[in-house]
CSV table of C-alpha atoms and ligand atoms in Angstrom, one decimal:
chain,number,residue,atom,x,y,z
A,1,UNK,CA,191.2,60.4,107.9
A,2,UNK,CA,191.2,58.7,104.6
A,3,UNK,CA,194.9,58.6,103.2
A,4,UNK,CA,196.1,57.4,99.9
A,5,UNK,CA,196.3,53.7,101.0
A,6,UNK,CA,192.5,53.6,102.2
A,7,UNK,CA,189.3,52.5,101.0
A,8,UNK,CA,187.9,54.1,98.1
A,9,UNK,CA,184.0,53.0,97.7
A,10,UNK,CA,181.9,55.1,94.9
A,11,UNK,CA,178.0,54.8,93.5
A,12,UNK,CA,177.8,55.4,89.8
A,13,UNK,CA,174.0,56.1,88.3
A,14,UNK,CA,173.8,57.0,84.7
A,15,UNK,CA,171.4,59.7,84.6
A,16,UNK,CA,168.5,57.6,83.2
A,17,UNK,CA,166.0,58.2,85.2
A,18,UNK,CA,165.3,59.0,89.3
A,19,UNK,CA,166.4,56.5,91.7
A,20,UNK,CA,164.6,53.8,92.6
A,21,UNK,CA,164.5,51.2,95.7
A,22,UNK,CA,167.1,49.0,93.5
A,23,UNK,CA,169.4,51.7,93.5
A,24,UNK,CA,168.6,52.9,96.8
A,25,UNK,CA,170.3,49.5,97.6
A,26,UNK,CA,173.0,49.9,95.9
A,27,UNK,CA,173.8,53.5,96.7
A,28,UNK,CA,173.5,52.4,100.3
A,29,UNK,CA,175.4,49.2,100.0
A,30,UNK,CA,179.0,50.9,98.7
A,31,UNK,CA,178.2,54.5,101.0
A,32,UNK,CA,178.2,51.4,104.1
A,33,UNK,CA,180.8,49.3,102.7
A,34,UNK,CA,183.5,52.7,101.9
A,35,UNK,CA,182.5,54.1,105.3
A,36,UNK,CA,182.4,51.1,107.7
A,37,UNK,CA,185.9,50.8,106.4
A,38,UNK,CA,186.6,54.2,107.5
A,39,UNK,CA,187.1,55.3,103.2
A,40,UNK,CA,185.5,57.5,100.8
A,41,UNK,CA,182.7,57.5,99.1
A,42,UNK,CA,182.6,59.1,95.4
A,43,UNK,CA,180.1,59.9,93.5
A,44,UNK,CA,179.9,59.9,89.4
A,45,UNK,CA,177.7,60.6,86.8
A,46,UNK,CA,178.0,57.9,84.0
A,47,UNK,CA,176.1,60.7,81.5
A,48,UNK,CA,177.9,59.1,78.6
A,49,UNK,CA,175.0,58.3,76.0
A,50,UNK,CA,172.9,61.4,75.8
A,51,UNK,CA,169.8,59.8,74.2
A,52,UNK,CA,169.1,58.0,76.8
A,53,UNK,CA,169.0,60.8,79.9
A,54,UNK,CA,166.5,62.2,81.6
A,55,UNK,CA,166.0,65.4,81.9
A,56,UNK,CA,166.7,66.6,85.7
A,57,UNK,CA,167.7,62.6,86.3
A,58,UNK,CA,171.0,63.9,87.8
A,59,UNK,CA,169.5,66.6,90.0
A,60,UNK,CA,166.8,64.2,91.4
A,61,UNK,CA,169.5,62.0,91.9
A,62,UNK,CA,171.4,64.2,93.5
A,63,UNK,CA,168.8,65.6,96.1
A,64,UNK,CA,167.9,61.7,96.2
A,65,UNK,CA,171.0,61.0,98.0
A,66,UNK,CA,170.9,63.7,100.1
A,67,UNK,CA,167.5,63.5,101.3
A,68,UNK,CA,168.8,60.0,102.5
A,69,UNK,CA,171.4,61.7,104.2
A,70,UNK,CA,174.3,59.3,101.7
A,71,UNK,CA,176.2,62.6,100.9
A,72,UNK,CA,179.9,61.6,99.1
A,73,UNK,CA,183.5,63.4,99.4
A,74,UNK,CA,185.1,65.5,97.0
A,75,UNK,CA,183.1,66.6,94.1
A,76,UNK,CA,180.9,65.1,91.9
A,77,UNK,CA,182.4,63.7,88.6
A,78,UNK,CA,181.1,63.7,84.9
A,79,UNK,CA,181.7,60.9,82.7
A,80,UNK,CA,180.4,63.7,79.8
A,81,UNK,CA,184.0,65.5,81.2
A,82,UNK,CA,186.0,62.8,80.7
A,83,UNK,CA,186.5,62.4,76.8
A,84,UNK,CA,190.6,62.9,77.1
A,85,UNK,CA,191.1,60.2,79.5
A,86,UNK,CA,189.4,57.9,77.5
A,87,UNK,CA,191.1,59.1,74.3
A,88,UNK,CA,194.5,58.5,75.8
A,89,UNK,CA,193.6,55.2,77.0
A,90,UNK,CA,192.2,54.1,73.4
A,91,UNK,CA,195.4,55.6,71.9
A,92,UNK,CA,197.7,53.8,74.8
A,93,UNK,CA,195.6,50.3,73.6
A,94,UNK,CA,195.8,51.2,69.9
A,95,UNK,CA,199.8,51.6,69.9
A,96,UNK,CA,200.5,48.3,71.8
A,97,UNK,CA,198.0,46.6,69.3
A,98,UNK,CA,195.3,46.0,71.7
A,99,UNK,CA,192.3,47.1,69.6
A,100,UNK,CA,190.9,47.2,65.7
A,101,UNK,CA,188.7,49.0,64.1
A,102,UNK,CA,185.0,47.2,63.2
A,103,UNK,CA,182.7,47.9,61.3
A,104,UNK,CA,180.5,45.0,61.1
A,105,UNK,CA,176.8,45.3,61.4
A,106,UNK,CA,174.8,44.2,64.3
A,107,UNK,CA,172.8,42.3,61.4
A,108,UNK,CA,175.9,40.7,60.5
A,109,UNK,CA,177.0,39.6,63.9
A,110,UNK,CA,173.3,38.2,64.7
A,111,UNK,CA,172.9,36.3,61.8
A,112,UNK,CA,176.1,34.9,62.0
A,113,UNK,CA,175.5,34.5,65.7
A,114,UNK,CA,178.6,36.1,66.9
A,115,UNK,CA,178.8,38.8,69.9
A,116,UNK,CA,181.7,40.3,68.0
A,117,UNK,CA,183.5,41.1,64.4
A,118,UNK,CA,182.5,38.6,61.7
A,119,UNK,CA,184.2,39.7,59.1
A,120,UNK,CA,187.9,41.0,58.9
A,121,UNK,CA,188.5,43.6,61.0
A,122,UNK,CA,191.5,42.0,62.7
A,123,UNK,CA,193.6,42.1,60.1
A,124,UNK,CA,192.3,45.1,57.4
A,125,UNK,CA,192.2,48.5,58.7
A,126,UNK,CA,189.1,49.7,58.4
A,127,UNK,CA,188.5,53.4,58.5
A,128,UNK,CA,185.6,53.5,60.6
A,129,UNK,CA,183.5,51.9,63.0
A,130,UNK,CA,183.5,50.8,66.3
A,131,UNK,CA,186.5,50.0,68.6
A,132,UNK,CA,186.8,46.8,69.6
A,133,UNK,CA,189.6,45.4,72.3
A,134,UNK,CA,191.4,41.9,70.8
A,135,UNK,CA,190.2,39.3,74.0
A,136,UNK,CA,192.0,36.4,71.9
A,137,UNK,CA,191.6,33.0,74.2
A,138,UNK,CA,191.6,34.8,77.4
A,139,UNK,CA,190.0,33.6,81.0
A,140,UNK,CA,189.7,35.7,83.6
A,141,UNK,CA,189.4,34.7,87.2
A,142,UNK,CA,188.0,37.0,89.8
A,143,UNK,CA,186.6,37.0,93.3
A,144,UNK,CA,183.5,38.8,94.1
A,145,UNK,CA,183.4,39.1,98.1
A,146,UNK,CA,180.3,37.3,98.2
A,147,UNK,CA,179.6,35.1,95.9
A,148,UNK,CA,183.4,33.9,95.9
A,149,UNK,CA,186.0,33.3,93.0
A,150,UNK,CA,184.4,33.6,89.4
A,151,UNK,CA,185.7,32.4,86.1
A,152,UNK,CA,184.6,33.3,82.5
A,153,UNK,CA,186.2,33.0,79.2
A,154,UNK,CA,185.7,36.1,77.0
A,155,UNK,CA,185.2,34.2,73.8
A,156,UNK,CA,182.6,31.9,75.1
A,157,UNK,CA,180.6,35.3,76.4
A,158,UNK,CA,181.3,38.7,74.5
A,159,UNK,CA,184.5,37.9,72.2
A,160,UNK,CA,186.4,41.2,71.5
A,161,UNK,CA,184.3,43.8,73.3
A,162,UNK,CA,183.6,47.5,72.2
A,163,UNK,CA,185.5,50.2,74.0
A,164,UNK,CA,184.4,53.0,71.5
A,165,UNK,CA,180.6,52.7,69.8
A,166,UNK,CA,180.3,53.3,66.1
A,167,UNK,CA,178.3,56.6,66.7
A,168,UNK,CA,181.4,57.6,68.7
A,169,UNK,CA,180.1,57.5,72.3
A,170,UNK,CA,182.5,55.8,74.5
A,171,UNK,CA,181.6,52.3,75.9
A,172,UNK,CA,180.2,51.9,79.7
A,173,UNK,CA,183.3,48.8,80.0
A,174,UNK,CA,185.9,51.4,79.0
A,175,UNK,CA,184.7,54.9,80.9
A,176,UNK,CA,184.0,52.7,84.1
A,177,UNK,CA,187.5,51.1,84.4
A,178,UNK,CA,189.6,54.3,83.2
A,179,UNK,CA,187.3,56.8,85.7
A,180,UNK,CA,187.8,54.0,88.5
A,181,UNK,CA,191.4,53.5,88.4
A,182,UNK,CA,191.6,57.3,88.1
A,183,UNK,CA,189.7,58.0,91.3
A,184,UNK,CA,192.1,54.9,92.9
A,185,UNK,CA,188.8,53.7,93.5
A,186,UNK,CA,189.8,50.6,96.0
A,187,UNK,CA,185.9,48.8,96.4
A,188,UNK,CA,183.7,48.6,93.8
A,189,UNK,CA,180.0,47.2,95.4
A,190,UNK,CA,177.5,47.4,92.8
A,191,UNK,CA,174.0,45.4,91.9
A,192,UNK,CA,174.6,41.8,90.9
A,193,UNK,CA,173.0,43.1,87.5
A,194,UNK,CA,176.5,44.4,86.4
A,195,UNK,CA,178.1,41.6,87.1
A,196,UNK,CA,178.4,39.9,84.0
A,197,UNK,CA,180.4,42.8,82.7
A,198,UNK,CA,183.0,42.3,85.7
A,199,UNK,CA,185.0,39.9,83.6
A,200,UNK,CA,185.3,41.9,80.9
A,201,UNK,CA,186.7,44.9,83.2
A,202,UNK,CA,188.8,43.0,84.8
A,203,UNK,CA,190.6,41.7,81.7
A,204,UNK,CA,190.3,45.6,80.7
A,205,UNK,CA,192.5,46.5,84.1
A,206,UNK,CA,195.0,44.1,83.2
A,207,UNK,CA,195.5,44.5,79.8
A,208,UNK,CA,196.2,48.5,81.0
A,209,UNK,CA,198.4,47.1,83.7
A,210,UNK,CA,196.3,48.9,86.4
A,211,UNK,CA,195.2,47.4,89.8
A,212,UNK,CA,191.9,45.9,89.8
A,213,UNK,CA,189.5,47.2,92.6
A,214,UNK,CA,187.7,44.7,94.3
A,215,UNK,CA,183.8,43.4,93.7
A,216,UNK,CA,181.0,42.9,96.2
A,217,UNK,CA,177.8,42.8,93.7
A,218,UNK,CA,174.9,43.1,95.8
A,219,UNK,CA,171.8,41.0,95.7
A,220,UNK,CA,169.3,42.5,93.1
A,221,UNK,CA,165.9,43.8,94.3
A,222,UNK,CA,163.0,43.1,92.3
A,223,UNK,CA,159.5,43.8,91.3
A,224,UNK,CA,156.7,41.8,92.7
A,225,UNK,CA,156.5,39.5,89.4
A,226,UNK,CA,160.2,39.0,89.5
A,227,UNK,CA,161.3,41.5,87.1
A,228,UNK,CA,164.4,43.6,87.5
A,229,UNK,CA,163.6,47.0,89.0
A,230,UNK,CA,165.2,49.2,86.4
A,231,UNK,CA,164.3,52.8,85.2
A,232,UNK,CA,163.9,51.1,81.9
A,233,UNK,CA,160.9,48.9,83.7
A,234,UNK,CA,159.4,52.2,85.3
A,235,UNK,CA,160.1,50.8,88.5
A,236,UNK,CA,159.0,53.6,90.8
A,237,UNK,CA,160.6,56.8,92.0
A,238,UNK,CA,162.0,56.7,95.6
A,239,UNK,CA,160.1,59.2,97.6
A,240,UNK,CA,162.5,61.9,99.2
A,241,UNK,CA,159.9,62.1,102.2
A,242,UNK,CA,159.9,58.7,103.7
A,243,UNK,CA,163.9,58.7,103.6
A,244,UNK,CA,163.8,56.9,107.1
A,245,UNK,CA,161.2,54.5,105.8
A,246,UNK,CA,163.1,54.4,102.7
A,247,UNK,CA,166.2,53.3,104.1
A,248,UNK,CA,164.8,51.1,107.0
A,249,UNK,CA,163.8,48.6,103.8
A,250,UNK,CA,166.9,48.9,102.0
A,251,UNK,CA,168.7,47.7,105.0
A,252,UNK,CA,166.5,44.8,105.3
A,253,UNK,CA,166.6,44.1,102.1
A,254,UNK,CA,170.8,43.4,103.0
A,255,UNK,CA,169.6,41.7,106.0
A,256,UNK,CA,171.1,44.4,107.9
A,257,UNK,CA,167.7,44.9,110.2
A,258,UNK,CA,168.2,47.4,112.7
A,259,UNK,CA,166.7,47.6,116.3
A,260,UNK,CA,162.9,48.3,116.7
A,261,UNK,CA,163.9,51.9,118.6
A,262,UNK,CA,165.6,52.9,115.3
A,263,UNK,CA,162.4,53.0,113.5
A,264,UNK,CA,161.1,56.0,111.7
A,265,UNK,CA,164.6,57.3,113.4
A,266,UNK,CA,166.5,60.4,111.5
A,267,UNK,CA,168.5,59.2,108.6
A,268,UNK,CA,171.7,60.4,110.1
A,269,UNK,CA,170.8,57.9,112.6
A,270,UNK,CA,169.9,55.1,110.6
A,271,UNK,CA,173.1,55.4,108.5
A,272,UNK,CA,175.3,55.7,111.8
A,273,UNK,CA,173.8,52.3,113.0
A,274,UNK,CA,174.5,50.7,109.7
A,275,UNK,CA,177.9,52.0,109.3
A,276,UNK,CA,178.8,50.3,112.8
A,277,UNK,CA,177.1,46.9,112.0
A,278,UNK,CA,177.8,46.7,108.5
A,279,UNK,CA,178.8,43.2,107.7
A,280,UNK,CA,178.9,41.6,104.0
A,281,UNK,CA,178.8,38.4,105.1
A,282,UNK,CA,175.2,38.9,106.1
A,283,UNK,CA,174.2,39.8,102.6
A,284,UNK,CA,171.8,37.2,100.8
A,285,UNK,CA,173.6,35.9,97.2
A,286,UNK,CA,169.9,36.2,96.6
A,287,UNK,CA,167.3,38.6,97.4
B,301,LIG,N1,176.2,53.4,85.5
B,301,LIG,C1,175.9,52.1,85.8
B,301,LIG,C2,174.4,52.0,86.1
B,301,LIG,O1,173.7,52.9,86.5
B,301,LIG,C3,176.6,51.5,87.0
B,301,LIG,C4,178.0,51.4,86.8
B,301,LIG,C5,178.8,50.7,87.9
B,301,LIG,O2,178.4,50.7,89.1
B,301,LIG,O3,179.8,50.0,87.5
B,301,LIG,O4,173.8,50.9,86.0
């Protein structure tokens, strides 16, 4: 039985698109990582930016996951139901003088080849525009469980970072941290293409004086030409009737190969043999 000290593991697609093998992986990855700890396993929607859904993306995800037999605890959550968390986090930031209002121009910022404000939103108030979290001088140092301790310094890589978008959506960095922390969300095990926004999380957690989960980011699977599998790159749909197939490769993909006698087993099978002989270490850095 999970209790309020255990492992908390959770997969978090944004409604993009279906699911495909990359996110197969990852799904797979934190469902073995939260169970083989004996935890839980959350799932959430990250249906923050309208534009960019997909209509029925969350219901083929859904039926995805459980075609594959990875079905989570509790319910699902929506980001899209989260607005007054994130509010009281912005204000909570606001009044200890964390953040500043920008409204500077991502013409502005290019040309002046700046991630951030280029103008002088520190200091002026400005009415409008985008939300922006001070970083000042700050390094952060964190370990990822595989690829060992990690150091980046937020000016050198995305200066003062937006927490709040100009056209009012609330930024990925900001809904991930607030909805983790609120779900006590122990083990975060992602793709290694979210790892460059760990630092900036991280530095987000402690600034909020919460407790940072831990990171595993998992090696990224790619196309045959090398490219990233994303929805964004087409990469193909999974098909919900090879689920055994399906999930034979993303296991070998982790290097997590199981016995010849499990193949073309039942999911539920599959996913019990995993959960027993899950082991990190085993993981390539590198697909
Ligand atoms: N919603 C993000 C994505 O689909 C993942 C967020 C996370 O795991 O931190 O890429």
């Amino acid at each position: 039985m999970a209790n309020e000290t255990s492992v908390i593991g959770r997969f978090a697609p944004s409604p993009t698109g279906p699911l495909h093998f990359g996110s197969l992986v990852a799904a797979l990855g934190s469902y073995l990582d939260a169970h083989a700890q004996q935890g839980k396993w959350l799932l959430r929607i990250e249906n923050l930016d309208p534009p960019r859904e997909a209509p029925n993306a969350t219901t083929s995800i859904l039926a995805c996951l459980e075609a594959h037999g990875l079905l989570w605890h509790e319910q699902v959550q929506y980001q899209s139901q989260h607005s007054d968390r994130y509010e009281h986090a912005l204000a909570t930031l606001s009044a200890a003088g964390h953040t500043y209002v920008c409204d500077c121009s991502r013409l502005a910022m290019q040309q002046a080849s700046r991630p951030d404000c280029v103008s002088d939103c520190r200091l002026s108030k400005k009415a409008h525009g985008a939300i922006r979290l001070r970083t000042h001088t700050a390094t952060v140092h964190y370990n990822d469980r595989l690829r060992g301790d990690i150091s980046e310094t937020l000016a050198a890589t995305c200066g003062d970072f937006v927490l709040k978008r100009r056209d009012n959506f609330y930024a990925y960095q900001l809904a991930v941290v607030i909805d983790d922390a609120f779900s006590s969300v122990t083990d975060v095990v992602r793709g290694s293409d979210l790892l460059d926004n760990t630092a900036r999380q991280c530095y987000l957690y402690d600034v909020l004086a919460l407790p940072r989960p831990r990171y595993l980011h998992l090696p990224l699977a790619t196309a045959e030409n090398g490219q990233k599998l994303s929805k964004q790159n087409h990469a193909p749909a999974i098909q919900l009737n090879k689920a055994s197939e399906n999930l034979w490769d993303a296991l070998c993909f982790l290097r997590h190969q199981p016995p010849a006698s499990l193949q073309a087993a039942p999911v539920r099978e599959l996913l019990e043999w995993a959960v027993a002989h899950w082991s990190p270490q085993l993981l390539p850095t590198q697909p």
